[in-house]
XYZ file of N, CA and C in Angstrom:
699
model
N 0.844 -1.201 0.000
C 0.000 0.000 0.000
C 0.877 1.248 0.000
N 0.469 2.259 -0.753
C 1.215 3.502 -0.793
C 0.857 4.394 0.376
N 1.598 5.497 0.520
C 1.336 6.452 1.584
C 0.011 7.154 1.330
N -0.675 7.518 2.386
C -1.904 8.275 2.256
C -1.579 9.711 1.857
N -2.500 10.366 1.197
C -2.328 11.780 0.891
C -2.688 12.593 2.122
N -2.289 13.872 2.106
C -2.570 14.734 3.254
C -4.067 14.848 3.507
N -4.872 14.826 2.429
C -6.311 15.000 2.593
C -6.967 13.796 3.273
N -6.252 12.654 3.314
C -6.825 11.440 3.882
C -6.317 11.157 5.288
N -5.727 12.149 5.922
C -5.195 11.955 7.269
C -6.317 11.561 8.216
N -6.053 10.547 9.003
C -7.052 10.004 9.916
C -7.410 10.998 11.013
N -8.687 11.012 11.454
C -9.075 11.867 12.585
C -8.422 11.421 13.891
N -7.882 10.201 13.913
C -7.193 9.708 15.115
C -5.668 9.821 14.961
N -5.233 10.663 14.044
C -3.801 10.800 13.734
C -2.964 11.011 14.999
N -3.356 11.958 15.822
C -2.577 12.258 17.032
C -2.597 11.090 18.013
N -3.761 10.510 18.198
C -3.866 9.381 19.116
C -3.027 8.203 18.633
N -2.984 8.026 17.329
C -2.214 6.910 16.772
C -0.717 7.106 16.968
N -0.249 8.323 16.714
C 1.183 8.559 16.879
C 1.551 8.568 18.357
N 0.626 9.013 19.196
C 0.878 8.967 20.638
C 1.009 7.521 21.108
N 0.118 6.676 20.639
C 0.169 5.264 21.030
C 1.458 4.610 20.557
N 1.885 4.943 19.339
C 3.118 4.374 18.802
C 4.319 4.758 19.664
N 4.440 6.040 19.965
C 5.602 6.487 20.733
C 5.558 5.960 22.163
N 4.385 5.960 22.760
C 4.295 5.459 24.138
C 4.665 3.980 24.216
N 4.450 3.237 23.154
C 4.778 1.809 23.157
C 6.286 1.573 23.141
N 7.068 2.625 22.891
C 8.522 2.512 22.877
C 9.169 3.287 24.031
N 8.385 3.613 25.040
C 8.911 4.377 26.176
C 9.956 3.572 26.944
N 10.919 4.300 27.517
C 11.990 3.688 28.296
C 12.166 4.543 29.552
N 11.684 4.055 30.676
C 11.636 4.868 31.884
C 13.025 5.304 32.349
N 13.971 4.408 32.275
C 15.335 4.754 32.718
C 15.913 5.873 31.867
N 15.775 5.747 30.552
C 16.262 6.800 29.658
C 15.476 8.086 29.856
N 14.177 7.967 30.127
C 13.328 9.143 30.322
C 13.819 9.987 31.496
N 14.196 9.329 32.568
C 14.667 10.058 33.742
C 15.958 10.804 33.437
N 16.859 10.172 32.699
C 18.118 10.823 32.349
C 17.890 12.001 31.397
N 16.992 11.833 30.440
C 16.712 12.891 29.481
C 16.042 14.078 30.146
N 15.131 13.811 31.067
C 14.478 14.893 31.800
C 15.480 15.646 32.677
N 16.386 14.900 33.300
C 17.406 15.538 34.135
C 18.303 16.441 33.305
N 18.636 16.010 32.085
C 19.469 16.825 31.187
C 18.768 18.137 30.857
N 17.450 18.115 30.786
C 16.667 19.320 30.507
C 16.208 20.005 31.795
N 16.966 19.788 32.858
C 16.732 20.452 34.147
C 15.360 20.147 34.727
N 14.785 19.012 34.345
C 13.493 18.622 34.878
C 12.336 19.460 34.391
N 12.543 20.221 33.321
C 11.490 21.109 32.822
C 10.369 20.341 32.125
N 10.708 19.191 31.542
C 9.728 18.430 30.775
C 9.862 16.942 31.090
N 8.746 16.228 31.129
C 8.825 14.762 31.196
C 9.182 14.223 29.818
N 9.796 13.074 29.769
C 10.173 12.411 28.524
C 9.636 10.989 28.519
N 9.470 10.459 27.324
C 9.172 9.041 27.183
C 10.441 8.207 27.270
N 11.565 8.827 26.946
C 12.834 8.111 26.973
C 13.205 7.479 25.642
N 12.726 8.059 24.547
C 13.047 7.537 23.217
C 14.192 8.369 22.641
N 15.317 7.727 22.379
C 16.473 8.434 21.823
C 16.161 8.952 20.424
N 16.865 10.002 20.032
C 16.574 10.681 18.766
C 16.573 9.747 17.550
N 17.585 8.896 17.365
C 17.549 8.031 16.167
C 16.309 7.145 16.106
N 15.943 6.558 17.239
C 14.763 5.685 17.263
C 13.493 6.496 17.041
N 13.395 7.641 17.697
C 12.204 8.486 17.548
C 12.056 8.955 16.097
N 13.163 9.356 15.491
C 13.126 9.805 14.103
C 12.671 8.684 13.178
N 13.198 7.485 13.412
C 12.814 6.335 12.593
C 11.330 6.012 12.751
N 10.847 6.026 13.982
C 9.434 5.742 14.232
C 8.541 6.777 13.555
N 8.944 8.043 13.654
C 8.144 9.115 13.060
C 8.115 9.001 11.542
N 9.253 8.670 10.945
C 9.301 8.508 9.487
C 8.398 7.365 9.033
N 8.447 6.270 9.768
C 7.596 5.125 9.422
C 6.119 5.510 9.527
N 5.798 6.261 10.575
C 4.408 6.680 10.771
C 3.946 7.601 9.650
N 4.786 8.562 9.277
C 4.416 9.491 8.207
C 4.268 8.771 6.873
N 5.113 7.790 6.630
C 5.018 7.033 5.378
C 3.685 6.295 5.294
N 3.248 5.774 6.422
C 2.006 5.004 6.437
C 0.761 5.875 6.547
N 0.889 7.031 7.195
C -0.293 7.833 7.527
C -0.331 9.211 6.888
N 0.728 9.577 6.172
C 0.758 10.883 5.534
C 1.161 11.989 6.492
N 1.258 13.207 5.950
C 1.594 14.395 6.738
C 0.463 15.397 6.560
N -0.193 15.797 7.638
C -1.300 16.747 7.497
C -0.806 18.097 6.979
N -1.728 18.866 6.422
C -1.389 20.188 5.932
C -2.499 21.155 6.314
N -2.212 22.447 6.185
C -3.221 23.465 6.443
C -3.798 23.407 7.840
N -5.120 23.517 7.929
C -5.792 23.518 9.232
C -5.600 22.201 9.972
N -5.534 21.104 9.230
C -5.325 19.805 9.880
C -3.967 19.754 10.551
N -2.959 20.327 9.899
C -1.623 20.353 10.491
C -1.624 21.171 11.771
N -2.260 22.327 11.734
C -2.298 23.152 12.944
C -2.995 22.423 14.082
N -4.078 21.748 13.777
C -4.787 20.995 14.818
C -3.888 19.927 15.426
N -3.190 19.190 14.577
C -2.311 18.119 15.045
C -1.167 18.694 15.875
N -0.553 19.769 15.378
C 0.570 20.367 16.093
C 0.135 20.856 17.468
N -0.983 21.529 17.544
C -1.449 22.041 18.843
C -1.786 20.901 19.799
N -2.337 19.826 19.263
C -2.669 18.674 20.113
C -1.403 18.004 20.626
N -0.423 17.843 19.755
C 0.845 17.259 20.190
C 1.547 18.170 21.182
N 1.455 19.465 20.963
C 2.116 20.432 21.848
C 1.498 20.423 23.247
N 0.238 20.018 23.321
C -0.445 19.961 24.614
C -0.186 18.659 25.357
N 0.485 17.717 24.706
C 0.826 16.446 25.335
C 2.133 16.636 26.106
N 2.205 16.233 27.359
C 3.322 16.644 28.222
C 4.713 16.206 27.776
N 4.851 14.978 27.332
C 6.201 14.460 27.064
C 6.846 15.182 25.876
N 8.140 15.445 26.040
C 8.860 16.282 25.076
C 8.925 15.663 23.681
N 8.939 14.357 23.596
C 9.012 13.719 22.287
C 7.849 14.121 21.376
N 6.717 14.424 21.953
C 5.569 14.836 21.125
C 5.784 16.230 20.540
N 6.470 17.076 21.280
C 6.782 18.410 20.757
C 7.780 18.287 19.603
N 8.763 17.407 19.769
C 9.723 17.178 18.678
C 9.017 16.624 17.436
N 8.055 15.742 17.657
C 7.321 15.170 16.530
C 6.521 16.238 15.801
N 5.911 17.140 16.557
C 5.168 18.248 15.943
C 6.084 19.090 15.060
N 7.315 19.306 15.509
C 8.256 20.103 14.717
C 8.670 19.374 13.442
N 8.795 18.055 13.511
C 9.122 17.292 12.307
C 8.002 17.437 11.272
N 6.761 17.374 11.734
C 5.629 17.543 10.817
C 5.636 18.942 10.206
N 5.908 19.952 11.020
C 5.980 21.323 10.510
C 7.124 21.476 9.509
N 8.232 20.832 9.812
C 9.393 20.896 8.925
C 9.037 20.314 7.553
N 8.265 19.250 7.547
C 7.873 18.619 6.282
C 7.011 19.547 5.425
N 6.300 20.443 6.071
C 5.394 21.346 5.353
C 5.889 22.793 5.334
N 7.153 23.032 5.673
C 7.599 24.413 5.842
C 7.534 25.233 4.556
N 7.662 24.586 3.409
C 7.583 25.322 2.146
C 6.170 25.816 1.864
N 5.191 25.280 2.602
C 3.795 25.678 2.422
C 3.357 26.716 3.448
N 4.264 27.168 4.306
C 3.897 28.121 5.342
C 3.318 29.398 4.743
N 2.255 29.906 5.372
C 1.565 31.112 4.927
C 1.651 32.168 6.020
N 1.450 33.438 5.673
C 1.504 34.482 6.701
C 0.609 34.193 7.903
N -0.549 33.602 7.665
C -1.463 33.329 8.784
C -0.922 32.258 9.732
N 0.125 31.547 9.323
C 0.720 30.544 10.201
C 1.635 31.155 11.260
N 1.870 32.460 11.166
C 2.743 33.112 12.145
C 2.212 32.947 13.565
N 0.886 32.967 13.720
C 0.323 32.827 15.070
C 0.625 31.453 15.651
N 0.630 30.424 14.806
C 0.985 29.078 15.279
C 2.450 29.033 15.677
N 3.315 29.641 14.885
C 4.743 29.654 15.220
C 4.989 30.421 16.516
N 4.282 31.523 16.708
C 4.402 32.271 17.966
C 3.964 31.402 19.140
N 2.888 30.684 18.965
C 2.409 29.774 20.011
C 3.476 28.745 20.354
N 4.100 28.171 19.339
C 5.119 27.149 19.565
C 6.343 27.714 20.267
N 6.700 28.944 19.929
C 7.867 29.575 20.557
C 7.593 29.900 22.025
N 6.390 30.340 22.318
C 6.094 30.855 23.661
C 5.470 29.822 24.598
N 5.215 28.619 24.103
C 4.624 27.563 24.926
C 5.589 26.386 25.006
N 5.765 25.845 26.211
C 6.755 24.777 26.420
C 8.134 25.225 25.919
N 8.495 26.444 26.253
C 9.673 27.082 25.650
C 10.983 26.604 26.266
N 11.896 26.236 25.406
C 13.281 25.966 25.787
C 14.091 25.952 24.503
N 15.399 25.997 24.611
C 16.234 26.137 23.427
C 16.064 24.996 22.432
N 15.757 23.793 22.939
C 15.724 22.630 22.048
C 14.578 22.674 21.050
N 13.530 23.438 21.340
C 12.468 23.636 20.363
C 12.575 25.003 19.693
N 12.832 26.025 20.469
C 12.825 27.399 19.940
C 13.841 27.587 18.816
N 15.018 27.013 18.967
C 16.064 27.266 17.970
C 15.705 26.691 16.604
N 15.112 25.510 16.575
C 14.706 24.945 15.291
C 13.531 25.721 14.711
N 12.579 26.086 15.548
C 11.438 26.871 15.071
C 11.928 28.184 14.469
N 12.857 28.841 15.157
C 13.367 30.132 14.684
C 14.088 30.002 13.360
N 15.059 29.103 13.289
C 15.939 29.042 12.120
C 15.324 28.317 10.936
N 14.499 27.304 11.178
C 13.927 26.516 10.085
C 12.537 26.997 9.668
N 11.668 27.254 10.642
C 10.277 27.562 10.314
C 10.053 29.058 10.134
N 10.383 29.841 11.150
C 10.240 31.296 11.011
C 11.149 31.810 9.903
N 12.362 31.286 9.837
C 13.287 31.703 8.793
C 12.740 31.449 7.403
N 12.119 30.284 7.205
C 11.523 29.963 5.909
C 10.334 30.865 5.599
N 9.459 31.059 6.582
C 8.282 31.912 6.378
C 8.690 33.336 6.013
N 9.641 33.898 6.738
C 10.046 35.282 6.495
C 10.807 35.431 5.177
N 11.514 34.402 4.758
C 12.188 34.458 3.460
C 11.167 34.506 2.331
N 10.067 33.770 2.498
C 9.003 33.768 1.495
C 8.182 35.049 1.526
N 8.055 35.639 2.708
C 7.214 36.820 2.887
C 8.001 37.903 3.626
N 8.951 38.519 2.953
C 9.812 39.513 3.622
C 9.061 40.698 4.199
N 7.850 40.938 3.719
C 7.055 42.044 4.261
C 6.661 41.797 5.718
N 6.800 40.556 6.186
C 6.448 40.228 7.560
C 7.567 40.553 8.544
N 8.788 40.691 8.049
C 9.945 40.804 8.932
C 9.852 42.032 9.837
N 9.642 43.190 9.271
C 9.646 44.423 10.069
C 8.556 44.429 11.138
N 7.296 44.145 10.802
C 6.276 44.192 11.856
C 6.456 43.136 12.934
N 6.904 41.947 12.543
C 7.031 40.894 13.550
C 8.260 41.080 14.432
N 9.377 41.499 13.854
C 10.541 41.739 14.719
C 10.272 42.907 15.656
N 9.554 43.912 15.181
C 9.193 45.033 16.055
C 8.294 44.557 17.186
N 7.312 43.747 16.827
C 6.396 43.212 17.834
C 7.141 42.377 18.865
N 8.011 41.507 18.414
C 8.715 40.607 19.326
C 9.723 41.343 20.195
N 10.282 42.406 19.671
C 11.278 43.152 20.435
C 10.638 44.176 21.372
N 9.572 44.816 20.926
C 9.026 45.967 21.652
C 7.793 45.671 22.484
N 7.014 44.674 22.079
C 5.702 44.509 22.689
C 5.529 43.205 23.454
N 6.174 42.158 23.008
C 5.869 40.835 23.555
C 6.453 40.591 24.952
N 7.596 41.175 25.259
C 8.280 40.952 26.534
C 8.456 39.467 26.801
N 8.951 38.771 25.785
C 9.191 37.334 25.901
C 10.578 37.051 25.353
N 11.474 36.541 26.178
C 12.859 36.365 25.749
C 12.975 35.387 24.594
N 12.067 34.410 24.511
C 12.154 33.423 23.434
C 11.755 34.023 22.088
N 10.847 34.983 22.096
C 10.527 35.697 20.865
C 11.680 36.611 20.465
N 12.329 37.220 21.436
C 13.499 38.043 21.108
C 14.631 37.173 20.564
N 14.813 36.006 21.163
C 15.818 35.081 20.645
C 15.468 34.660 19.214
N 14.190 34.428 18.953
C 13.758 34.073 17.608
C 14.066 35.184 16.614
N 13.830 36.426 17.008
C 14.125 37.565 16.136
C 15.608 37.616 15.781
N 16.450 37.308 16.744
C 17.898 37.337 16.509
C 18.335 36.174 15.624
N 17.681 35.023 15.774
C 18.162 33.796 15.126
C 17.486 33.429 13.807
N 16.401 34.066 13.430
C 15.662 33.554 12.269
C 16.469 33.618 10.979
N 17.510 34.464 10.923
C 18.316 34.581 9.716
C 19.531 33.650 9.703
N 19.594 32.697 10.609
C 20.778 31.841 10.718
C 21.195 31.213 9.394
N 20.245 30.807 8.589
C 20.572 30.134 7.337
C 20.598 31.046 6.126
N 20.504 32.341 6.330
C 20.388 33.265 5.205
C 21.727 33.561 4.524
N 22.830 33.394 5.243
C 24.171 33.618 4.691
C 24.291 35.008 4.055
N 24.644 35.072 2.781
C 24.860 36.377 2.137
C 23.561 37.153 1.937
N 22.409 36.496 2.133
C 21.127 37.179 1.987
C 20.652 37.802 3.301
N 21.479 37.707 4.334
C 21.140 38.280 5.631
C 20.890 39.777 5.520
N 19.843 40.230 6.181
C 19.594 41.674 6.316
C 20.509 42.160 7.437
N 21.696 42.588 7.057
C 22.731 42.900 8.048
C 22.351 44.084 8.931
N 21.854 45.194 8.376
C 21.445 46.296 9.261
C 20.413 45.865 10.295
N 19.473 45.009 9.891
C 18.476 44.525 10.843
C 19.129 43.662 11.909
N 19.976 42.723 11.506
C 20.644 41.858 12.472
C 21.431 42.677 13.483
N 22.233 43.616 13.000
C 23.049 44.430 13.908
C 22.171 45.291 14.814
N 21.064 45.791 14.283
C 20.161 46.604 15.100
C 19.536 45.772 16.211
N 19.081 44.567 15.880
C 18.480 43.691 16.892
C 19.486 43.350 17.981
N 20.724 43.148 17.590
C 21.763 42.810 18.560
C 22.067 44.008 19.458
N 22.175 45.184 18.872
C 22.419 46.382 19.696
C 21.306 46.571 20.714
N 20.088 46.272 20.321
C 18.945 46.497 21.205
C 18.844 45.462 22.315
N 19.518 44.345 22.170
C 19.463 43.301 23.199
C 20.810 43.078 23.887
N 21.830 43.795 23.461
C 23.187 43.563 23.979
C 23.294 43.799 25.480
N 22.421 44.637 26.018
C 22.480 44.942 27.455
C 21.854 43.853 28.315
N 21.117 42.949 27.700
C 20.397 41.940 28.482
C 21.376 40.936 29.088
N 21.066 40.504 30.294
C 21.952 39.599 31.010
C 21.581 38.130 30.837
N 20.456 37.879 30.220
C 20.011 36.494 30.075
C 20.974 35.689 29.200
N 21.319 34.506 29.659
C 22.242 33.631 28.942
C 21.775 33.355 27.523
N 20.479 33.078 27.352
C 19.983 32.662 26.038
C 20.003 33.798 25.023
N 19.858 35.009 25.481
C 19.982 36.160 24.575
C 21.442 36.367 24.205
N 22.313 36.327 25.202
C 23.741 36.528 24.924
C 24.295 35.434 24.006
N 23.860 34.215 24.223
C 24.295 33.104 23.380
C 23.774 33.279 21.958
N 22.527 33.705 21.823
C 21.940 33.913 20.499
C 22.689 34.994 19.725
N 23.056 36.056 20.399
C 23.810 37.132 19.752
C 25.110 36.588 19.165
N 25.845 35.849 19.974
C 27.105 35.292 19.500
C 26.919 34.309 18.366
N 25.894 33.485 18.471
C 25.619 32.472 17.447
C 25.260 33.130 16.116
N 24.379 34.125 16.165
C 23.968 34.812 14.940
C 25.154 35.493 14.269
N 26.007 36.127 15.071
C 27.185 36.786 14.503
C 28.165 35.772 13.930
N 28.352 34.663 14.624
C 29.267 33.628 14.134
C 28.802 33.078 12.785
N 27.504 32.851 12.654
C 26.989 32.329 11.396
C 27.142 33.339 10.267
N 26.821 34.594 10.543
C 26.989 35.591 9.487
C 28.466 35.803 9.166
N 29.319 35.599 10.168
C 30.758 35.737 9.955
C 31.297 34.782 8.907
N 30.578 33.691 8.645
C 31.002 32.766 7.602
C 30.832 33.388 6.215
N 29.984 34.416 6.124
C 29.781 35.123 4.859
C 30.581 36.414 4.787
N 30.776 37.068 5.938
C 31.511 38.344 5.964
C 32.200 38.496 7.319
N 33.344 37.871 7.440
C 34.080 37.896 8.710
C 34.511 39.306 9.075
N 34.895 40.089 8.100
C 35.376 41.446 8.375
C 34.273 42.308 8.982
N 33.067 42.173 8.462
C 31.949 42.964 8.981
C 31.638 42.589 10.419
N 31.703 41.299 10.729
C 31.422 40.849 12.092
C 32.511 41.324 13.042
N 33.763 41.227 12.640
C 34.859 41.696 13.498
C 34.727 43.186 13.764
N 34.384 43.944 12.738
C 34.225 45.384 12.906
C 33.062 45.705 13.835
N 31.966 44.976 13.672
C 30.795 45.200 14.521
C 31.113 44.866 15.974
N 31.750 43.736 16.193
C 32.087 43.323 17.556
C 33.024 44.336 18.207
N 33.975 44.825 17.451
C 34.938 45.798 17.987
C 34.268 47.104 18.372
N 33.190 47.461 17.679
C 32.548 48.739 17.924
C 31.284 48.671 18.744
N 30.982 47.495 19.301
C 29.731 47.312 20.042
C 30.034 46.732 21.413
N 29.347 47.235 22.424
C 29.544 46.731 23.783
C 28.731 45.453 23.963
N 29.428 44.324 23.886
C 28.789 43.022 24.000
C 29.330 42.272 25.211
N 28.577 41.289 25.668
C 29.043 40.463 26.780
C 30.211 39.591 26.326
N 30.981 39.107 27.286
C 32.099 38.216 26.961
C 31.610 36.968 26.236
N 30.479 36.444 26.681
C 29.932 35.248 26.050
C 29.605 35.517 24.580
N 28.951 36.629 24.307
C 28.581 36.966 22.928
C 29.813 37.130 22.058
N 30.822 37.817 22.583
C 32.053 38.042 21.824
C 32.764 36.728 21.541
N 32.864 35.886 22.580
C 33.531 34.608 22.432
C 32.856 33.751 21.374
N 31.543 33.700 21.422
C 30.777 32.923 20.445
C 30.912 33.516 19.046
N 30.858 34.823 18.946
C 30.910 35.488 17.643
C 32.230 35.258 16.931
N 33.316 35.272 17.702
C 34.651 35.216 17.100
C 35.289 33.828 17.179
N 34.491 32.834 17.552
C 35.019 31.495 17.801
C 35.820 30.956 16.604
N 35.348 31.204 15.394
C 36.024 30.681 14.203
C 36.626 31.795 13.340
N 36.631 33.003 13.900
C 37.152 34.153 13.154
C 38.458 34.642 13.761
N 38.495 34.707 15.075
C 39.657 35.284 15.755
C 39.414 36.749 16.038
N 40.125 37.269 17.005
C 39.923 38.661 17.407
C 40.634 39.607 16.453
């Protein structure tokens, strides 16, 4: 039998994938994985290679939802406590990222601001938000302004800094540098790390510009160290 089309996705899609993953739970591994994440989330204890394989098999047999069905599935998985379900939701979104529409921004904001930690936010920022904004550049200015000025959420600010990670020479450099200047005073580790990471990635396209920016901007030691890790001072 071939794979189902997106339009034929079962109404029990979430329950089916939940049952599949729960059948492979490993309590000992779950405790170690939760401890690694500072106890913020419960885990089933499924290692990444096994979880990825299970998810691929499930998608091959059951298809990948799209549009409103995808949003429903993602929100349902996101509401399930164990972290593996959040990772699975991101895999489904990744499969449909080329179909992202401006109206999907609210779903991405929900994913960034709910069950927030670096292990989900960074992929959402660089893969999903980055893809959406590349397709719809008119969204960049209003959303970065909203996330920086109105939301008061560090994960949205981190997303604003990181969404251009894969843009390379297409990076909006004035915007990147402006966002960094506006957050450089923040003491939060995740903001400082994001600043350094974003600069390091852009440095692969223009090392001289990054060195000049770092030299002329008051940044934390962590940000500077990360930014110049492969460039040198």
